[in-house]
Coordinates of C-alpha atoms and ligand atoms in Angstrom, one line a residue:
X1 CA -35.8 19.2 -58.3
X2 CA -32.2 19.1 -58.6
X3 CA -29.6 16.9 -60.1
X4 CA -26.5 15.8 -61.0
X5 CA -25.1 17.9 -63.8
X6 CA -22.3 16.8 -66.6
X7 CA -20.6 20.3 -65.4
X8 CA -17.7 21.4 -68.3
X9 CA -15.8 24.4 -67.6
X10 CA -12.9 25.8 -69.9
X11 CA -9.5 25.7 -68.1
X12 CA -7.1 28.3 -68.9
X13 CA -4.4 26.1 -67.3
X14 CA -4.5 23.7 -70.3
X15 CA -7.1 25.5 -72.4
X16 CA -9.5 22.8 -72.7
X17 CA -12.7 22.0 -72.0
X18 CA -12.4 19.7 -68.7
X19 CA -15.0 17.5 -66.7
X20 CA -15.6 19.5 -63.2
X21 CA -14.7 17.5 -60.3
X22 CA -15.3 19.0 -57.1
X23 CA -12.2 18.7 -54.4
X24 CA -14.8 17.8 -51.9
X25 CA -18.3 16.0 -53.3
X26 CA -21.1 18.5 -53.3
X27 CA -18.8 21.4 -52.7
X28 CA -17.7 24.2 -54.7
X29 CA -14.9 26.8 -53.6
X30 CA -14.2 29.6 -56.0
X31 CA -11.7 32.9 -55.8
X32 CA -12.4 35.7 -57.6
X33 CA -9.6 38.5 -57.8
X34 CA -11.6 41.9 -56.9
X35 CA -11.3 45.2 -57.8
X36 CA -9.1 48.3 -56.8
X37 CA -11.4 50.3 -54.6
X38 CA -9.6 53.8 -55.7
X39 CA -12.4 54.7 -57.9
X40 CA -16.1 53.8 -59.0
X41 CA -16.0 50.6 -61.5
X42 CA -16.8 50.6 -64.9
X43 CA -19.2 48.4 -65.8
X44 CA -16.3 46.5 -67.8
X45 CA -15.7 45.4 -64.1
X46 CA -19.2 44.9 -63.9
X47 CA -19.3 42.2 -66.3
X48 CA -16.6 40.1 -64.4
X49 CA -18.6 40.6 -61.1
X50 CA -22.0 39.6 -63.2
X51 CA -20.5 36.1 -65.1
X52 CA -19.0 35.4 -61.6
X53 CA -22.4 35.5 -60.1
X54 CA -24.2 34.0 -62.8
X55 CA -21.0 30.9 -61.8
X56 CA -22.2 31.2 -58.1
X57 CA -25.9 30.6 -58.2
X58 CA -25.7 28.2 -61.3
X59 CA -23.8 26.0 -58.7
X60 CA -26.1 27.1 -55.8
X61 CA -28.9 25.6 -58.3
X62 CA -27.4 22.7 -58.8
X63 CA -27.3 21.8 -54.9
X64 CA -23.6 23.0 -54.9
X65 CA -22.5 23.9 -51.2
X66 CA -21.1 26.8 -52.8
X67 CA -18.0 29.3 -51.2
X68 CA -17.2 32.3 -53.2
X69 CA -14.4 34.4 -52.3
X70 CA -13.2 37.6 -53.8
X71 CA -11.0 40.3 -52.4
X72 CA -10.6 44.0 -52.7
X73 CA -7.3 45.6 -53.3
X74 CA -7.1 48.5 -50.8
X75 CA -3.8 49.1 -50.9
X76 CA -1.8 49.7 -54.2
X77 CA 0.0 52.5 -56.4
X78 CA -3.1 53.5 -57.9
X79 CA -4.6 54.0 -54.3
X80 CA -1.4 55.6 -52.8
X81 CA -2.5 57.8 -56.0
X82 CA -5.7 58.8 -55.6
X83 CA -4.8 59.6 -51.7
X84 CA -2.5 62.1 -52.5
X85 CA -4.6 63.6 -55.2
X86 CA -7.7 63.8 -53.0
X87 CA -5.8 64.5 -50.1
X88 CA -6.7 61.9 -47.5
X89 CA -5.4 58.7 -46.0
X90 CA -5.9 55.5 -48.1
X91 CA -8.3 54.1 -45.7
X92 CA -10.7 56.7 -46.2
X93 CA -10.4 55.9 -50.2
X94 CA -11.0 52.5 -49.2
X95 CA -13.8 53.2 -47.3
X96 CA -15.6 55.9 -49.9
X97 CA -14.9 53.2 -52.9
X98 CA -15.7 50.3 -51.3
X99 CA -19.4 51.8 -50.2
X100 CA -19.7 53.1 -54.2
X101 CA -18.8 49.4 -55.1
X102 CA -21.3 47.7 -52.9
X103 CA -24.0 50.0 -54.2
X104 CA -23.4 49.3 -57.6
X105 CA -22.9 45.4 -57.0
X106 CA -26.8 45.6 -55.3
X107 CA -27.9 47.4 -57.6
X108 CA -27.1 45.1 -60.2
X109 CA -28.2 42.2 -58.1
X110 CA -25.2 40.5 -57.3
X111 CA -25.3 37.8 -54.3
X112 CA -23.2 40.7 -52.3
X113 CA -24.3 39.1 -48.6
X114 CA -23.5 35.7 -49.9
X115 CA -19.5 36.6 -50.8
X116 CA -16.8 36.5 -48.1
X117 CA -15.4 39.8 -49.3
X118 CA -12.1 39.9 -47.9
X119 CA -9.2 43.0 -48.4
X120 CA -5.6 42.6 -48.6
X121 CA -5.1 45.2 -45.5
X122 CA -6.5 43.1 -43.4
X123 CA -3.7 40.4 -44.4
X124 CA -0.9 42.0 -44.1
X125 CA 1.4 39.7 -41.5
X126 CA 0.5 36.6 -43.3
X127 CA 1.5 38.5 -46.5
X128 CA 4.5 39.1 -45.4
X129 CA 5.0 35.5 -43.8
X130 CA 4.4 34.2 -46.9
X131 CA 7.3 36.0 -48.7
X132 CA 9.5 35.5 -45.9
X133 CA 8.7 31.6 -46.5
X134 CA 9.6 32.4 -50.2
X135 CA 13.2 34.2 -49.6
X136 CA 13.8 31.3 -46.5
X137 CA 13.4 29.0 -49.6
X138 CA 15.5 30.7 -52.0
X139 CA 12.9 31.3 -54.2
X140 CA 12.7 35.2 -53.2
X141 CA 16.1 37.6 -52.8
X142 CA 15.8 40.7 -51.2
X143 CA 17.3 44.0 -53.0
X144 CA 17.2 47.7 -51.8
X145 CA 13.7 49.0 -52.8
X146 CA 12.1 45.5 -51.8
X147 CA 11.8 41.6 -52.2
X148 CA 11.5 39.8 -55.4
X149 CA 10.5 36.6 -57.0
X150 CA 13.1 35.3 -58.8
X151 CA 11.1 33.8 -62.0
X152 CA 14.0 31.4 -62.8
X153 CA 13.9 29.8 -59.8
X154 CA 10.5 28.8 -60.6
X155 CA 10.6 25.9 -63.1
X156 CA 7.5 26.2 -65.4
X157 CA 7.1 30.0 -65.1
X158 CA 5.4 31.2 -68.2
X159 CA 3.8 27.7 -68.9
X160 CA 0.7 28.4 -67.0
X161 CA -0.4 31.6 -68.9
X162 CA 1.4 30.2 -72.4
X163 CA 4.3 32.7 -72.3
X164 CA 8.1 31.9 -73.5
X165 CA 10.6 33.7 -71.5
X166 CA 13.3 35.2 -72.5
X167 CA 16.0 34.0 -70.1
X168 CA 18.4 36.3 -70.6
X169 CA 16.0 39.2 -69.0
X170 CA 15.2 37.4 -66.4
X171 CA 17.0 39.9 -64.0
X172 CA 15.3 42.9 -64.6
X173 CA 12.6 43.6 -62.1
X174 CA 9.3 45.5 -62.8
X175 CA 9.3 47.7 -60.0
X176 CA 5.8 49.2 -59.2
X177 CA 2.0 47.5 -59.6
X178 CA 1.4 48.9 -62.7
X179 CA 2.9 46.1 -64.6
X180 CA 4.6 46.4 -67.9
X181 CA 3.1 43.1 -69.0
X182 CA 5.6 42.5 -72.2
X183 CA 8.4 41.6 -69.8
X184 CA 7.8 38.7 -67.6
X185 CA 10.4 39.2 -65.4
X186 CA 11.3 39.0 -61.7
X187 CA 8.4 40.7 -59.6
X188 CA 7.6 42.9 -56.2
X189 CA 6.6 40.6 -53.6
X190 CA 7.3 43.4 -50.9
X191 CA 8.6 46.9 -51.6
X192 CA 10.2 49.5 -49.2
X193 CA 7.7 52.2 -48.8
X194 CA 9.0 55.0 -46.2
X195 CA 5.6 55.8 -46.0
X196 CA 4.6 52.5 -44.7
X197 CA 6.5 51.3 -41.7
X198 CA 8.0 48.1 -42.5
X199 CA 7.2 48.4 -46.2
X200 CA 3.9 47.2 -48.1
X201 CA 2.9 44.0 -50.1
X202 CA 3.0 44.0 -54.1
X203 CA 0.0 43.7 -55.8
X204 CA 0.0 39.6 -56.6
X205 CA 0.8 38.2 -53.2
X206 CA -2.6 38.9 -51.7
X207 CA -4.2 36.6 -53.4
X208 CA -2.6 33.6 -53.3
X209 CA -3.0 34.6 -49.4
X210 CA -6.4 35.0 -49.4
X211 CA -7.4 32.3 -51.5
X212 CA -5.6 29.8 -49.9
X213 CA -7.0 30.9 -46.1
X214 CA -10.5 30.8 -47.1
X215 CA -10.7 28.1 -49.5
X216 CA -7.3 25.8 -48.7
X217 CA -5.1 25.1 -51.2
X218 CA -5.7 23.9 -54.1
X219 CA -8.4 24.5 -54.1
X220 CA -11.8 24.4 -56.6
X221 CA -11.8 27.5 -58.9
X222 CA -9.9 30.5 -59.7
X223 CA -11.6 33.5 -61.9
X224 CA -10.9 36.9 -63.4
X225 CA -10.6 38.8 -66.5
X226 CA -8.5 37.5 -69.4
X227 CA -6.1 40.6 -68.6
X228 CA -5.2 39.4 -65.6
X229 CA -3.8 36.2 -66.7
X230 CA -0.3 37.5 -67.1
X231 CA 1.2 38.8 -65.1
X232 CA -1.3 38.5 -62.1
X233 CA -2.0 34.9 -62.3
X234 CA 0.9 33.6 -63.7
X235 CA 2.4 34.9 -60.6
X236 CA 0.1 34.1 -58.2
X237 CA 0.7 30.4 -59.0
X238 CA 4.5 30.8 -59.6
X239 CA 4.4 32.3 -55.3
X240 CA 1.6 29.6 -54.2
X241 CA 3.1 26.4 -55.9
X242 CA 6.6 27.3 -55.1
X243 CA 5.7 28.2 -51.5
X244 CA 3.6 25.0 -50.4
X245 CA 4.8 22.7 -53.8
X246 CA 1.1 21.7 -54.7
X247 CA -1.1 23.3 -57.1
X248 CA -3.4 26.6 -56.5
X249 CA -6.3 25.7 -58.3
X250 CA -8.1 23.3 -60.4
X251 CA -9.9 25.3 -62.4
X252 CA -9.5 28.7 -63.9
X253 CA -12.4 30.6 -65.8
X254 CA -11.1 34.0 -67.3
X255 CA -14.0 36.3 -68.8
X256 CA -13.5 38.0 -72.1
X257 CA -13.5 42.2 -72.0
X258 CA -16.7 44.4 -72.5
X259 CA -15.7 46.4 -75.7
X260 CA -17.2 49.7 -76.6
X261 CA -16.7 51.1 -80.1
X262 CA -14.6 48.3 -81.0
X263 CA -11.7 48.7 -77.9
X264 CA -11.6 47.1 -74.6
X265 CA -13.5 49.7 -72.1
X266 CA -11.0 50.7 -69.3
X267 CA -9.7 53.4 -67.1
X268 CA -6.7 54.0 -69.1
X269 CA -8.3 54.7 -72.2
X270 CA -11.0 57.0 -70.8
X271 CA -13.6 55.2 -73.0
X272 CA -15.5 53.6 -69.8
X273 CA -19.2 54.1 -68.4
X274 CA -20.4 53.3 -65.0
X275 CA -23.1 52.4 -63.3
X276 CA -24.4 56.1 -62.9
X277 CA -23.7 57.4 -66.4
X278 CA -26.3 54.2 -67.6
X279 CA -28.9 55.2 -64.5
X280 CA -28.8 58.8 -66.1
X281 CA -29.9 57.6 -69.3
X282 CA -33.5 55.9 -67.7
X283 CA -31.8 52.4 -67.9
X284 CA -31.9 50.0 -65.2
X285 CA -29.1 48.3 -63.8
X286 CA -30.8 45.0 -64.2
X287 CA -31.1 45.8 -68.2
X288 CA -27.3 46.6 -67.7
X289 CA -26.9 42.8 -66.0
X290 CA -29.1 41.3 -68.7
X291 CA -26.8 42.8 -71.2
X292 CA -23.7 41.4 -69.6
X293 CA -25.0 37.9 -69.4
X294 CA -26.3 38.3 -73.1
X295 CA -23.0 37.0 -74.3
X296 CA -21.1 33.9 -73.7
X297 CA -18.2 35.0 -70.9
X298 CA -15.5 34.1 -72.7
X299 CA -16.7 36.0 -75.6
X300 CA -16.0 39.5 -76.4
X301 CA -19.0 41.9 -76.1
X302 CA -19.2 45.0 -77.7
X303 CA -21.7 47.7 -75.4
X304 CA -23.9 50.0 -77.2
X305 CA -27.2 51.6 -76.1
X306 CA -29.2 49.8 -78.5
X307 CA -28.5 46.4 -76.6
X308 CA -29.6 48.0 -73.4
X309 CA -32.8 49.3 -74.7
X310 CA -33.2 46.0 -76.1
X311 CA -32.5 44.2 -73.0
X312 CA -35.5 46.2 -71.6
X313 CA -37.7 45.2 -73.8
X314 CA -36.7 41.5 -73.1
X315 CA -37.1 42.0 -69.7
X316 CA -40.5 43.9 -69.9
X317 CA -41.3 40.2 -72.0
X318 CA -40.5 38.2 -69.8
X319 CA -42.1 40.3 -66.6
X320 CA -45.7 40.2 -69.1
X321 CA -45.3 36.6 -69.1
X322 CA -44.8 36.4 -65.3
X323 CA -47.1 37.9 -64.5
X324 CA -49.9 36.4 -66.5
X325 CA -48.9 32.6 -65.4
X326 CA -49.5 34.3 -61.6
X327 CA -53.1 35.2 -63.0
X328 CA -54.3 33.1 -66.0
X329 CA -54.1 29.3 -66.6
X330 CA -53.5 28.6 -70.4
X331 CA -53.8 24.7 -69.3
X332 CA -51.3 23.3 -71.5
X333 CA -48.8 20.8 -70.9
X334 CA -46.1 22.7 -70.3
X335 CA -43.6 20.5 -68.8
X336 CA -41.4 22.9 -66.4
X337 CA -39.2 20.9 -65.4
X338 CA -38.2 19.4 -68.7
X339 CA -37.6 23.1 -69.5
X340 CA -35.7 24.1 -66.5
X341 CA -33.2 20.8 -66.9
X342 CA -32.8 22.2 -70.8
X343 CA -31.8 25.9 -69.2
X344 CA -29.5 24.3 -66.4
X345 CA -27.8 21.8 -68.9
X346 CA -27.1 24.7 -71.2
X347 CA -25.4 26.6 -68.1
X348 CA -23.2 23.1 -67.1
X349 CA -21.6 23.7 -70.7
X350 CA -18.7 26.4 -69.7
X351 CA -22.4 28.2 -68.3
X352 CA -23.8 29.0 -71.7
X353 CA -25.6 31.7 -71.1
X354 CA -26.9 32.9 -74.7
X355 CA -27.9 28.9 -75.2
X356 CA -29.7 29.4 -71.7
X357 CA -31.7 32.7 -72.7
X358 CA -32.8 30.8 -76.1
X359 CA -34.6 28.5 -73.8
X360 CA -36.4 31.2 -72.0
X361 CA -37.0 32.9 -75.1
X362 CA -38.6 29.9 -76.2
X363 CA -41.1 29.2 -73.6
X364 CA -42.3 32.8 -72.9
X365 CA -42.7 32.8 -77.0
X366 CA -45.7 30.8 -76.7
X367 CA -48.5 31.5 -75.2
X368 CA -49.9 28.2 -74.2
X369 CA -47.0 28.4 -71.6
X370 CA -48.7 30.4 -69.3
X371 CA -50.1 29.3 -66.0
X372 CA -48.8 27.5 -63.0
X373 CA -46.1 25.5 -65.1
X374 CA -44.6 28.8 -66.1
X375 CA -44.9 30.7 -63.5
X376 CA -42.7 28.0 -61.8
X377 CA -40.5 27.8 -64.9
X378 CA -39.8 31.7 -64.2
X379 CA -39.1 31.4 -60.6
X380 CA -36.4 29.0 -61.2
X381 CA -34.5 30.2 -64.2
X382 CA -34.7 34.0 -62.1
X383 CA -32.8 32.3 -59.6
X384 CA -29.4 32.2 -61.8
X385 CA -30.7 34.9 -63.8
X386 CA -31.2 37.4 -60.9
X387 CA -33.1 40.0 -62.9
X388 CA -36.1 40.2 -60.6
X389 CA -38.6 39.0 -63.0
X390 CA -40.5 36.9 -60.0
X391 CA -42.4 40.3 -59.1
X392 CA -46.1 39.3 -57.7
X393 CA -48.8 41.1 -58.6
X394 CA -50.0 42.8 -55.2
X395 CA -53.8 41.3 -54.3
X396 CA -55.4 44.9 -54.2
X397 CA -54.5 45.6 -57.8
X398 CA -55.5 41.7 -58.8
X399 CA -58.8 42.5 -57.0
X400 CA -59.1 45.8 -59.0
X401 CA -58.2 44.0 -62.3
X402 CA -60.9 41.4 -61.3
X403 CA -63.5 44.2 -60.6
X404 CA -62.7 46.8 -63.9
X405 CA -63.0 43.1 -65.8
X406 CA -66.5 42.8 -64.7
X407 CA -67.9 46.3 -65.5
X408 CA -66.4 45.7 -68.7
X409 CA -68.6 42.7 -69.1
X410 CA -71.6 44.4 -68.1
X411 CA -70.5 47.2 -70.4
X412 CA -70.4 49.4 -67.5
X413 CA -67.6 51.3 -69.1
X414 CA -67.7 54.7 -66.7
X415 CA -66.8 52.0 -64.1
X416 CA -63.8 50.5 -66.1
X417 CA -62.5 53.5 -66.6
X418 CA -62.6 54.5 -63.2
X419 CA -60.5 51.8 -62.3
X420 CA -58.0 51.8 -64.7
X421 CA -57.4 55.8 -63.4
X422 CA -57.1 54.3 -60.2
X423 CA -54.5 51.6 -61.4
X424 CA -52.6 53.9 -63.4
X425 CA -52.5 56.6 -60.4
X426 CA -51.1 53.7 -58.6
X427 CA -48.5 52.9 -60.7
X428 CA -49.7 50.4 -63.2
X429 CA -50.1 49.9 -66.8
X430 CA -53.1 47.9 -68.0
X431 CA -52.8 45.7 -70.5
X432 CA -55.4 43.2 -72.2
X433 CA -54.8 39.5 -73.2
X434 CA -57.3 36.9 -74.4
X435 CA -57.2 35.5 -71.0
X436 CA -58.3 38.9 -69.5
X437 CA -56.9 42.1 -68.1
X438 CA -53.4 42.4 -66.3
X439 CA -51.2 45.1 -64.6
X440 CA -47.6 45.9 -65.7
X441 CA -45.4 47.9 -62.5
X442 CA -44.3 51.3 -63.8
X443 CA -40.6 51.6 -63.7
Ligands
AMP501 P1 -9.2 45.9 -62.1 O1 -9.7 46.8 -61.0 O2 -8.8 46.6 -63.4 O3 -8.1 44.9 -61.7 O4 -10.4 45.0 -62.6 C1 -11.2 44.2 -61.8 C2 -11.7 43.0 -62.6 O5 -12.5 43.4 -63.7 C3 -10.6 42.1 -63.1 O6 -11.0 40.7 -63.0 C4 -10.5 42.5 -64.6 O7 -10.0 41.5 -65.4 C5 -11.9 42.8 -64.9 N1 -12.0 43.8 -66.1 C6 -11.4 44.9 -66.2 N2 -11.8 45.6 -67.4 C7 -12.7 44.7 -68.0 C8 -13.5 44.8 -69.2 N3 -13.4 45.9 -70.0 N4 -14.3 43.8 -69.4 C9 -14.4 42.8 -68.6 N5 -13.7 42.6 -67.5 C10 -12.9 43.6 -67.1
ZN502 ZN1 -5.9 38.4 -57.7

C-alpha cells in the first residue's frame, strides 16, 4: 500500500525547498516547541498543534517510524504571573492548564497518546548542566541577576533566522522571557530567582535540552510558528551548536499565523478564541481542525465563522459519501489507490494540504465513486486527515433502513413512516439516493 515518496519540505535554515533525507532510513524524529501551560490556548496555537499532526501521520502513512516530540513550558514569567494572580503554586497552574490543553488537543483529534510530551521542570539539572558546559566554554559569562549567552561569541548568530546584528549592542542583555524581539542581543540562559533556590532556566534552553535527549542531536526536524524563529530558535541553535559543535536539526518547518480580522490572533492583542468560545457557537472541533488544515501551513489564514460553517458542510459531504460506499456499490472503476497515491504525493510537496483536499473533493464529487473502492479511499485519506469521517453505520439502523426500504416498495407507507420515527428518535437523519435510503448521525 505504501511507498517511497519524493518528500520536499521548506527549510527555514536556507529557505528553500530541500529533498528530505532521513538521519536514519525509515525514520523520522521531529521537535515541536509546545505551549506555555499558564492559560487555555487559542486556537492560533491550535493551528500549530493541527499542521504538526497533519506532519506526524503524513509520515506514519508513508511507513515512517515516526518520533514526535514536543514540550510544555511550565515554568516561565508568564507562569510565575498567573501564580501570583491566582494565588497558587506554579505547579498547580501547570497542572490545571496542562489538563485544559489535553482536552482541547483530543478534542480536536490530535495523535495526543502518540507524542512524548515532555516539560522543562522535569529537566531542570540537565538544563543547568548544559549552561554550565556553555560558561566552562566561554561561550556563557555569568553577571549578577543570571548567566548569559554571549551572541558574539557565537560566529554565525543571526544567520540562521536571516538577522544582521548590530555589533555594537551586543552587550546589552534582554533580561526576562518576554523578549523584546528588535534587539538580538545577549540572552538568559539562567536567572537568579530568590524564589527558586538555585535560580531557574530561561525560556530557550529547554529545548535544545529536550530535543536533543529524546531525539539526539542533530537530529531530523525542528517545528514551530514563524514567531518563534527569532529569538527562540535562533537561540536555541546558537546554545546547541556552540555547546556540542554539530548542527541541531536538519530540517525546520515554521507555520504561518491564524489571523482574524486581518491581525495575527494572540494573547496580547486580546483578539483570540478558544476552543470553548467555538463549541459555544454549535461548531465542532473537528470543523475547527478542518479549517486549520484548509490552508497551506506556511500560508496565512484569516478565521471567520463563515469558513467554519463551511467546513461543516464539507465534512457532512464527505460523511454522506462515507457512508453510502459502506452501503451501495456504484460499480465503477474507481481506482483507489491511484487516488490515494495523488492525495499522499500532494502531502510529500511541503504537505500540501489545500492540493490534498482538491483530491478528495474530487472523488466524493462524483458519484460513480461510491462503493467499496471509496469507502477504502475514505479510510485512508482520514487517516492524515483525522476528522472522523470513517464512522460505520451501526447494523440495527442498516437493518432498519433495509426494512423502511421494503415497505416503501410495497407502498406500505404507514410502515415507512414508522421507521423513519424510529430512526429519527434514534438519532438519525434519513436521506434518499438513487441507490436507496441511508442514515446521517445527528450531531
Ligand atoms: P506560545 O504559547 O505563544 O509560545 O505558542 C505556542 C505555539 O503556537 C508556538 O509554536 C507559536 O508559534 C504558535 N502560535 C502562536 N500564535 C499563533 C497564531 N496566531 N497562529 C499560528 N500559530 C501560533
Ligand atoms: Zn522551543
Amino acid at each position: 500500500m505504501t511507498k517511497n515518496f519524493n518528500i520536499k519540505l521548506f527549510n527555514t535554515d536556507g529557505r528553500r525547498l530541500e529533498d528530505f533525507k532521513p538521519i536514519h532510513a525509515g525514520s523520522v524524529g521531529m521537535y515541536s516547541c509546545g505551549p506555555t501551560v499558564y492559560d487555555r490556548v487559542h486556537i492560533g496555537n491550535l493551528r500549530f498543534v493541527v499542521v504538526n499532526d497533519i506532519f506526524y501521520r503524513f509520515f506514519k502513512a508513508a511507513a515512517y517510524n515516526t518520533h514526535w516530540v514536543m514540550n510544555l513550558t511550565d515554568i516561565d514569567d508568564k507562569m510565575i504571573a498567573k501564580a501570583q494572580a491566582e494565588n497558587c503554586s506554579i505547579t498547580e497552574i501547570a497542572r490545571r492548564y496542562t489538563k485544559v490543553l489535553f482536552d482541547d488537543l483530543r478534542a480536536i483529534n490530535i495523535s495526543i497518546d502518540e507524542i512524548e510530551i515532555v516539560k522543562a521542570t522535569d529537566h531542570l539539572k540537565e538544563m543547568r548542566d548544559m549552561v554550565d558546559l556553555l560558561v566552562n566554554k566561554g561561550i556563557a559569562y555569568e553577571a549578577s541577576d543570571g548567566i548569559y549567552f554571549a551572541v558574539d561569541k557565537f560566529k554565525d548568530y543571526g544567520k540562521f533566522a536571516g538577522i544582521v546584528m548590530d555589533s555594537g549592542k551586543t552587550q546589552a542583555r534582554i533580561a526576562n522571557d518576554t523578549y523584546d524581539k528588535t534587539s538580538p542581543q545577549d540572552f538568559a540562559l539562567w536567572k537568579n530567582d530568590p524564589d527558586f533556590e538555585g535560580g531557574r532556566p530561561g525560556w530557550h534552553i529547554e529545548c535544545s535540552v529536550m530535543s536533543a535527549k529524546y531525539l539526539g542531536q542533530p537530529f531530523d526536524i525542528h517545528t514551530g510558528g514563524v514567531d518563534l524563529i527569532f529569538p527562540h530558535h535562533q537561540n536555541e541553535v546558537a546554545q546547541s551548536e556552540a555547546a556540542y559543535n554539530k548542527k541541531l536539526a536538519n530540517y525546520w518547518l515554521h507555520n504561518e499565523f491564524l489571523m482574524i480580522e486581518g491581525e495575527k490572533m494572540s494573547k496580547s492583542l486580546h483578539n483570540y478564541l478558544t476552543l470553548e468560545d467555538i463549541v459555544k457557537k454549535d461548531f465542532s472541533p473537528l470543523a475547527l481542525r478542518y479549517v486549520l488544515i484548509s490552508a497551506h501551513y506556511r500560508t496565512l489564514l484569516d478565521f471567520t465563522w463563515e469558513s467554519i460553517k463551511g467546513a461543516e458542510t464539507i465534512i457532512g459531504d464527505m460523511r454522506r459519501f462515507y457512508v453510502k460506499s459502506e452501503l451501495f456499490d456504484s460499480n465503477s472503476e474507481f481506482d483507489a489507490e491511484a487516488a490515494y497515491q495523488k492525495f499522499m504525493h500532494a502531502l510529500a510537496n511541503d504537505f500540501n494540504t489545500p492540493e490534498a483536499l482538491a483530491i478528495v473533493f474530487e472523488v466524493i464529487g462524483n458519484e460513480a465513486n461510491i462503493g467499496p473502492a471509496g469507502l477504502i479511499f475514505m479510510q485512508q485519506v482520514d487517516q492524515i486527515l483525522g476528522l472522523n469521517i470513517a464512522q460505520s453505520t451501526p447494523e440495527e439502523i442498516v437493518n432498519l433502513l433495509k426494512i423502511m426500504d421494503e415497505a416503501r416498495s410495497k407502498k406500505d407507507y404507514t410502515e415507512s413512516d414508522r421507521i423513519r420515527a424510529k430512526l429519527n428518535q434514534l438519532d438519525y437523519e434519513i436521506e434518499n439516493s438513487a441507490h436507496g435510503s441511508y442514515a446521517i448521525k445527528r450531531k
